[in-house]
Coordinates of C-alpha atoms in Angstrom, one line a residue:
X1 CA -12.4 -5.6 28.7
X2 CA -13.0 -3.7 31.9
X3 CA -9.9 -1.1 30.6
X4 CA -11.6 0.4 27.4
X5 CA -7.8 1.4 26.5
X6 CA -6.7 -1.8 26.6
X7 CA -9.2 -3.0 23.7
X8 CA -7.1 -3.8 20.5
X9 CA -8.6 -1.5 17.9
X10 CA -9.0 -1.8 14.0
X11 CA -5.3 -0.4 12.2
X12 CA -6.4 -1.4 9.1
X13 CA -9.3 -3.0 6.1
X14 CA -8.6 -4.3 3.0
X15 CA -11.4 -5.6 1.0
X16 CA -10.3 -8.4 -1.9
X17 CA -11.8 -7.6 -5.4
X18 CA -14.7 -10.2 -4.7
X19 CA -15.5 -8.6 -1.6
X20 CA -14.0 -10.5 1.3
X21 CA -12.8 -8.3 4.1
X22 CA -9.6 -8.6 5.7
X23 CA -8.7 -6.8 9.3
X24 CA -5.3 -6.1 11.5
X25 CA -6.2 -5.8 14.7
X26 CA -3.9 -4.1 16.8
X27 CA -3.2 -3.9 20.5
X28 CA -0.9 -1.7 21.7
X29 CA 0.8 -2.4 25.7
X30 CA 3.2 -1.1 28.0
X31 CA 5.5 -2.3 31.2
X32 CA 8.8 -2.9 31.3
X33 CA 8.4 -2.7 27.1
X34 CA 6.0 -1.4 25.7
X35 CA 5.1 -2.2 21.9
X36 CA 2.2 -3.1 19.6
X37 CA 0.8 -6.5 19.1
X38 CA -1.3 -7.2 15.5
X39 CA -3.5 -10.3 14.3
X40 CA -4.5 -10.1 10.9
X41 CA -8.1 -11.9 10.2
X42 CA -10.5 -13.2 7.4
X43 CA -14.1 -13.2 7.4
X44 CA -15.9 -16.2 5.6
X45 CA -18.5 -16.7 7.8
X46 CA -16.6 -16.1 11.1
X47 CA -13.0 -14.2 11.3
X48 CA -10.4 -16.8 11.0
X49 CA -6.5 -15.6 11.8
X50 CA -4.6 -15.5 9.1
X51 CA -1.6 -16.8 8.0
X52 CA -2.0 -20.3 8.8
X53 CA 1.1 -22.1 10.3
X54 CA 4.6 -20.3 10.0
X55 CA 4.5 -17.9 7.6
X56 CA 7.8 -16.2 7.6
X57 CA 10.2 -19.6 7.3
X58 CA 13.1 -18.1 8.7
X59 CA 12.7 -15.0 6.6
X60 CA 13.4 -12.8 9.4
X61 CA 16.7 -14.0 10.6
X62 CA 17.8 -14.4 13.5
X63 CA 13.8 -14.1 14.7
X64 CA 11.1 -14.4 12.9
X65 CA 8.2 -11.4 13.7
X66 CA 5.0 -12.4 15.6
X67 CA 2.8 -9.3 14.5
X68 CA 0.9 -9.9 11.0
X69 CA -0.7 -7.4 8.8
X70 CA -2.8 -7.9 5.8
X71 CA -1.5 -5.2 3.7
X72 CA -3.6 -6.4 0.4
X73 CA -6.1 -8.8 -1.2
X74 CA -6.7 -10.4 -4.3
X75 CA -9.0 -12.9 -3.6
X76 CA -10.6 -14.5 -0.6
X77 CA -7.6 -17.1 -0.2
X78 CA -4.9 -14.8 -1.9
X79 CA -3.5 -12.0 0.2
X80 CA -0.3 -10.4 1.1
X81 CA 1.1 -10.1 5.0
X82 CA 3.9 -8.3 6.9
X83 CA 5.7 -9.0 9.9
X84 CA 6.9 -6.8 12.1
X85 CA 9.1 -6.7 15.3
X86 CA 7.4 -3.6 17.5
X87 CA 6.4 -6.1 20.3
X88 CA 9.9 -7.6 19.9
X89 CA 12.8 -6.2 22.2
X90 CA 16.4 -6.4 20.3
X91 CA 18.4 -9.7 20.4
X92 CA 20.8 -8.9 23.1
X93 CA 23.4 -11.4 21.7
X94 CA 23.6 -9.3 18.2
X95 CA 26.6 -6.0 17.6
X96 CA 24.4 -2.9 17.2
X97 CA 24.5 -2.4 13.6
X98 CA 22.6 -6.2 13.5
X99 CA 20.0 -4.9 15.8
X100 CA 19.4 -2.0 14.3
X101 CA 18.9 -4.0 11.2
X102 CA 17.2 -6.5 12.3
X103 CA 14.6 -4.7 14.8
X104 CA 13.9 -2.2 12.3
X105 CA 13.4 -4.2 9.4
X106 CA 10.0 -5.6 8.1
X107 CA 9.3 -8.8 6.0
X108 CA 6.6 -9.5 3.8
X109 CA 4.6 -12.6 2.1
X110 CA 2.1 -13.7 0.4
X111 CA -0.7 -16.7 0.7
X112 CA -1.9 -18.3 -2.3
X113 CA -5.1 -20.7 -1.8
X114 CA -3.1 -21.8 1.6
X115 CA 0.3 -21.8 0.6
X116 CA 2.3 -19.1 1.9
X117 CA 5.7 -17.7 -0.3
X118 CA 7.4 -15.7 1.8
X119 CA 9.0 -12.3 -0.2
X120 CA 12.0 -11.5 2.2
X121 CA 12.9 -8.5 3.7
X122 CA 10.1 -5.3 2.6
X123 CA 6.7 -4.0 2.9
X124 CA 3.6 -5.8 0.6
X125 CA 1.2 -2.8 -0.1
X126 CA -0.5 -3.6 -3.0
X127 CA -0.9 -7.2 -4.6
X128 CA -2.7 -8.0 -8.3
X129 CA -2.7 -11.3 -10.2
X130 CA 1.1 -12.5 -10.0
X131 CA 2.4 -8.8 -8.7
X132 CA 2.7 -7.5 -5.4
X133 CA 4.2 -4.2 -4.8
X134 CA 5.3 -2.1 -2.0
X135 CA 9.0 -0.8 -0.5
X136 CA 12.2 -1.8 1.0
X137 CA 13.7 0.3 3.7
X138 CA 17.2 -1.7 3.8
X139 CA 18.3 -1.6 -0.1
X140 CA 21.2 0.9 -2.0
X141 CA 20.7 1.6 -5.3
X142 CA 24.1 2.9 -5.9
X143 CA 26.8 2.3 -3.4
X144 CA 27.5 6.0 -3.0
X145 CA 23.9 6.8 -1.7
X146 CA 21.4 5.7 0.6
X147 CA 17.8 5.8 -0.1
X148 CA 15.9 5.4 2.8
X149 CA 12.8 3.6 0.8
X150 CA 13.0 2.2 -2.3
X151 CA 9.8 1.1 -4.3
X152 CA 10.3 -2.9 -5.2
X153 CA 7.6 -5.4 -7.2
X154 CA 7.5 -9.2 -6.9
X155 CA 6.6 -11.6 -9.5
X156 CA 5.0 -14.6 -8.2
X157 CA 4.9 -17.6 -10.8
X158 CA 4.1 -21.2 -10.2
X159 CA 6.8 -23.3 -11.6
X160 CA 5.2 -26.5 -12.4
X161 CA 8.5 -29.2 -12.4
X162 CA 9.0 -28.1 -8.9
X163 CA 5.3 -28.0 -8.2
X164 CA 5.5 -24.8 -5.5
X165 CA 5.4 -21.4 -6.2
X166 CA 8.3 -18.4 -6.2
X167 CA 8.7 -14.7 -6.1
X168 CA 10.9 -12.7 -7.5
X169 CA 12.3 -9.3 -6.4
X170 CA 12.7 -6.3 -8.8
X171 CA 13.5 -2.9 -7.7
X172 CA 11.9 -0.5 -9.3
X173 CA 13.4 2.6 -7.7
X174 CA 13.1 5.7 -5.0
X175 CA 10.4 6.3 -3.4
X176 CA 7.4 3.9 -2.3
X177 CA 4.6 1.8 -4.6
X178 CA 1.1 1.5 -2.7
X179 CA -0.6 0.3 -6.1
X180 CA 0.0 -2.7 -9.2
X181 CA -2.0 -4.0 -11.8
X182 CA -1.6 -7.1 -13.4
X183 CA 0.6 -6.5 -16.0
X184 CA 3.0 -5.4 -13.2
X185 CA 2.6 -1.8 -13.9
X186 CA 3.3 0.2 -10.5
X187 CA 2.3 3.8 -8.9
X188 CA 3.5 5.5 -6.5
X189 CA 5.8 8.6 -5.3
X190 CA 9.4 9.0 -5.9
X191 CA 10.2 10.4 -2.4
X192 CA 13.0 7.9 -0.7
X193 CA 12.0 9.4 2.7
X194 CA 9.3 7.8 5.5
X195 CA 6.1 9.8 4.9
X196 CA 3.5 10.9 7.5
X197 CA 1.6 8.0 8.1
X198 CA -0.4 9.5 10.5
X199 CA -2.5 11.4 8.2
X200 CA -5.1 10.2 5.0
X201 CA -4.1 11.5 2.4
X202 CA -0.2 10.6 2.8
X203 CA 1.4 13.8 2.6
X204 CA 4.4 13.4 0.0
X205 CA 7.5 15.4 -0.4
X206 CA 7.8 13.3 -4.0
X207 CA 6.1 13.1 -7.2
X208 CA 4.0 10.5 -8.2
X209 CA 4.7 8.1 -10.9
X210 CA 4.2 5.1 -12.6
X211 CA 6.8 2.3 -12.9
X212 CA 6.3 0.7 -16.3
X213 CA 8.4 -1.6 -18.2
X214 CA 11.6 -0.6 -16.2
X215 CA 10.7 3.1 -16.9
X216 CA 9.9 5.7 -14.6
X217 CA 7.5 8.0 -16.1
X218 CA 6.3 11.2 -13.5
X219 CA 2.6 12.0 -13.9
X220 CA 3.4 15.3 -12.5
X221 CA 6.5 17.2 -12.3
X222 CA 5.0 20.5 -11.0
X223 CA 3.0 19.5 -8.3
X224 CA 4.2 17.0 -5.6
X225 CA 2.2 14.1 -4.7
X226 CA 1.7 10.2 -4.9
X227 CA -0.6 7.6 -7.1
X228 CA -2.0 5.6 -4.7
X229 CA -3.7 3.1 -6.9
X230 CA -3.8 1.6 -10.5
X231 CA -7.3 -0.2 -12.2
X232 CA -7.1 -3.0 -14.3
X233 CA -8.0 -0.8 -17.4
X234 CA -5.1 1.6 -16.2
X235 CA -6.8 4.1 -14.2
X236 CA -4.4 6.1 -12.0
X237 CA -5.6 8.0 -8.9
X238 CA -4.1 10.0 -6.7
X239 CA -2.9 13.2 -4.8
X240 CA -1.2 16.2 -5.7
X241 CA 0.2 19.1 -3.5
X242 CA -0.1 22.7 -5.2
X243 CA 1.6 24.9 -2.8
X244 CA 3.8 25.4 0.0
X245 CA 3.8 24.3 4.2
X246 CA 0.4 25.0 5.7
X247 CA -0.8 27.3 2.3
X248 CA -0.4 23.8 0.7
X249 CA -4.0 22.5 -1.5
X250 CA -4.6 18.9 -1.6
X251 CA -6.4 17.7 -5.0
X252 CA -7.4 15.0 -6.4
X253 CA -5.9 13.4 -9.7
X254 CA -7.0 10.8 -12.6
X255 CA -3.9 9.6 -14.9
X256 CA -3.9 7.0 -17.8
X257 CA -1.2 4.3 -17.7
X258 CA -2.0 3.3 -21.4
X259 CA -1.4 6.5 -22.8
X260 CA 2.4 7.3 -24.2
X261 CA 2.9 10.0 -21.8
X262 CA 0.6 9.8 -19.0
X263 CA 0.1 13.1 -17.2
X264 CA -1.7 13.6 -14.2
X265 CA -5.4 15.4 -14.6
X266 CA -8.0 17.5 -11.6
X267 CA -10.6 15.6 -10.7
X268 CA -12.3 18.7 -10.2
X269 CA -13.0 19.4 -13.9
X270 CA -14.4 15.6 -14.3
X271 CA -17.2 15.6 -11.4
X272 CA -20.3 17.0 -12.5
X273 CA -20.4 19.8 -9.5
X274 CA -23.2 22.2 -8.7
X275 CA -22.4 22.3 -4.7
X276 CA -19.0 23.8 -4.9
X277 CA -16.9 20.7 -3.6
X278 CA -13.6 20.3 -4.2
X279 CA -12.3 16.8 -5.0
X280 CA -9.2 16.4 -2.1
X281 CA -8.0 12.9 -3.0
X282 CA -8.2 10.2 -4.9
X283 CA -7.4 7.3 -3.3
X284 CA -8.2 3.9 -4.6
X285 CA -9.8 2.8 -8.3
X286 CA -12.3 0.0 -9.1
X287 CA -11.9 -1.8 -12.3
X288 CA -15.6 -0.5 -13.1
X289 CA -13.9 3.2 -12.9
X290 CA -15.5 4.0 -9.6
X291 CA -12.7 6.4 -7.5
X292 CA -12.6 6.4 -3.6
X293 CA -12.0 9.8 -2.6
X294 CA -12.0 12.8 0.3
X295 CA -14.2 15.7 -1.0
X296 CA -14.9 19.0 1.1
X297 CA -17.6 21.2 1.2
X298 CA -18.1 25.4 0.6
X299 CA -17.7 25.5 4.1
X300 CA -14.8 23.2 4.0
X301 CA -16.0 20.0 6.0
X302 CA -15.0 16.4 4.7
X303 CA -16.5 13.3 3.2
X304 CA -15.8 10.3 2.1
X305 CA -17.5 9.7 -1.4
X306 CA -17.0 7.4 -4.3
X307 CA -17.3 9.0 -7.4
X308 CA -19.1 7.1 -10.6
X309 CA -18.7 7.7 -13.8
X310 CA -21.5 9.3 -15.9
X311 CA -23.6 7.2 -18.1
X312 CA -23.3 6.7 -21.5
X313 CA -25.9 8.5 -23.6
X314 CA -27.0 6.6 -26.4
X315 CA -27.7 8.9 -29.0
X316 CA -30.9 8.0 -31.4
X317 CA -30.7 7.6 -34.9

C-alpha cells in the first residue's frame, strides 16, 4: 500500500502444539468512525482465513462481530476465536444500557476439525484437549458486587446420540485465566480489574493462582503477579511483582500444580547463571519443560530466551 500506516500489522501469534502458526491481522481506520478491523489466518501451505462460514450463530445478539481473533491452538484444525465489535458503531435502535452491553461485550468459539461451537459471551485465551479458558467481563458472582472480569473455563465434549459437539461454561472466579491443561486445571491472576495490555509482561494488581477442582489455591500471597501458562506435566510459569509503583521488580516464577500446596518458586535460583541475568518473566511452558521468558542483562537490556532444562547425568556404577 502506497500509505505505509494504512498496512494492517501483526496483533498477535499463536503457534498450536504441532507447530502450525496462527495470525490476527489487524488494521486499524478512521473517518467518520474510526475502529480496528482483524482477520485471523492459518498457514498450511498458504494462509487461509479462518473461521470458515458463520462462526458466531447468533451468539452476539442483536449483531453478530466481524473482527476474529485466534486467541489459542491446539492443533492445526482445533483453535479458539473471538469476536469483537471495535469496527462496529452501536445499534441506534437499542436503550443505552443494551449498547453499552452489547458494543462492549466480546464472544468467543472454538473450531474443532471444521466445526465451529460457539462459547457465548467471553474471551478464549487459552485452549487444551476439551478445555478452553479465558474471562467474562459481563458476569456477578454475588448480586451485591460487581467484578469487572471474572476467570471462566469451558468443557467441550462430543455427545455422540446427538452427533455434534457442546461446551459448557463454569466460572471459576475473579480475576482472568490465560492458561489450562487438559485435565482442566487453570492459571491465572485473581485481580477482577482490566490489566495493562499494552505492556509484555501483563502487569497485575492480583495474585496468581491456579483454579483446580473448584479450588482456588494462590501460588503467591506476598508478591503480586499472574501464571500465565500451565504444561501438561503441571508446570506453572509466570510473573511476580516484588515491590511498589515504579521501584517495582519483575521476576520470573516456576510452580507445580501436582503438588498439595503449590507455591510459587524464582527462576533465578534454577538457571545455571554465570552472566549476571535476571530471569524477568516467565511466560509460556512446553510440555518438554522448556519456559519462554524475558531475561535482562548487568546492564539491564532485554531478551527473549527459552530456558532448557539441564540434562540428566547418568551416574556410573
Amino acid at each position: 500500500m502506497a500509505d505505509v500506516d494504512s498496512c494492517p500489522y501483526f496483533e498477535r501469534v499463536t503457534l498450536a502444539p504441532d507447530g502450525t502458526p496462527f495470525v490476527t491481522l489487524t488494521s486499524d481506520f478512521s473517518g467518520a468512525y474510526s475502529g480496528s478491523e482483524r482477520r485471523g489466518f492459518v498457514w498450511n501451505g498458504r494462509w487461509h482465513p479462518v473461521p470458515p462460514g458463520k462462526a458466531f450463530s447468533g451468539v452476539g445478539k442483536p449483531d453478530d462481530p466481524e473482527n476474529v481473533s485466534i486467541s489459542a491452538a491446539d492443533g492445526g484444525l482445533i483453535f479458539a476465536f473471538v469476536g469483537d465489535y471495535q469496527d462496529r458503531f452501536p445499534n441506534e435502535d437499542l436503550d443505552l444500557a443494551l449498547q453499552d452491553r452489547y458494543y462492549m461485550a466480546e464472544v468467543s468459539g472454538v473450531s474443532y476439525e471444521g466445526v465451529t461451537v460457539a462459547l457465548g459471551i467471553g474471551n478464549a485465551t487459552a485452549m487444551s484437549g476439551a478445555f478452553v479458558a479465558g474471562f467474562d467481563g459481563d458476569l456477578k458472582l454475588v448480586p451485591s458486587r460487581n467484578h469487572d472480569l471474572v476467570a471462566v473455563a469451558w468443557r467441550c465434549a462430543f455427545n455422540k446420540l446427538a452427533n455434534a459437539r457442546a461446551c459448557a461454561r463454569n466460572t471459576l472466579g475473579p480475576g482472568i485465566a490465560y492458561g489450562i491443561d487438559s485435565y482442566g486445571e487453570a492459571v491465572g491472576d485473581n485481580e477482577s480489574s482490566v490489566p495493562d495490555l499494552g505492556s509484555l509482561p501483563l502487569h497485575s494488581a492480583g495474585f496468581p493462582v491456579l483454579w483446580r477442582h473448584g479450588h482456588t489455591l494462590m501460588l503467591s500471597k506476598d508478591d503480586r503477579g499472574a501464571a500465565y501458562a500451565i504444561s501438561g506435566s503441571g508446570v506453572i510459569a509466570g510473573t511476580l511483582t516484588t515491590g511498589p509503583g515504579s521501584d517495582a521488580l519483575l521476576s520470573g516464577f516456576v510452580a507445580n500444580a501436582r503438588e498439595k500446596t503449590p507455591r510459587a518458586f524464582p527462576l533465578d535460583e534454577l538457571v545455571q547463571n554465570d552472566r549476571g541475568r535476571h530471569v524477568e518473566a516467565a511466560l509460556g511452558v512446553a510440555d518438554d519443560g522448556r519456559i519462554l521468558a524475558f531475561v535482562t542483562d548487568r546492564d539491564g537490556r532485554s531478551e527473549l530466551a527459552v530456558l532448557a532444562p539441564a540434562p540428566a547425568v547418568r551416574k556410573s556404577r
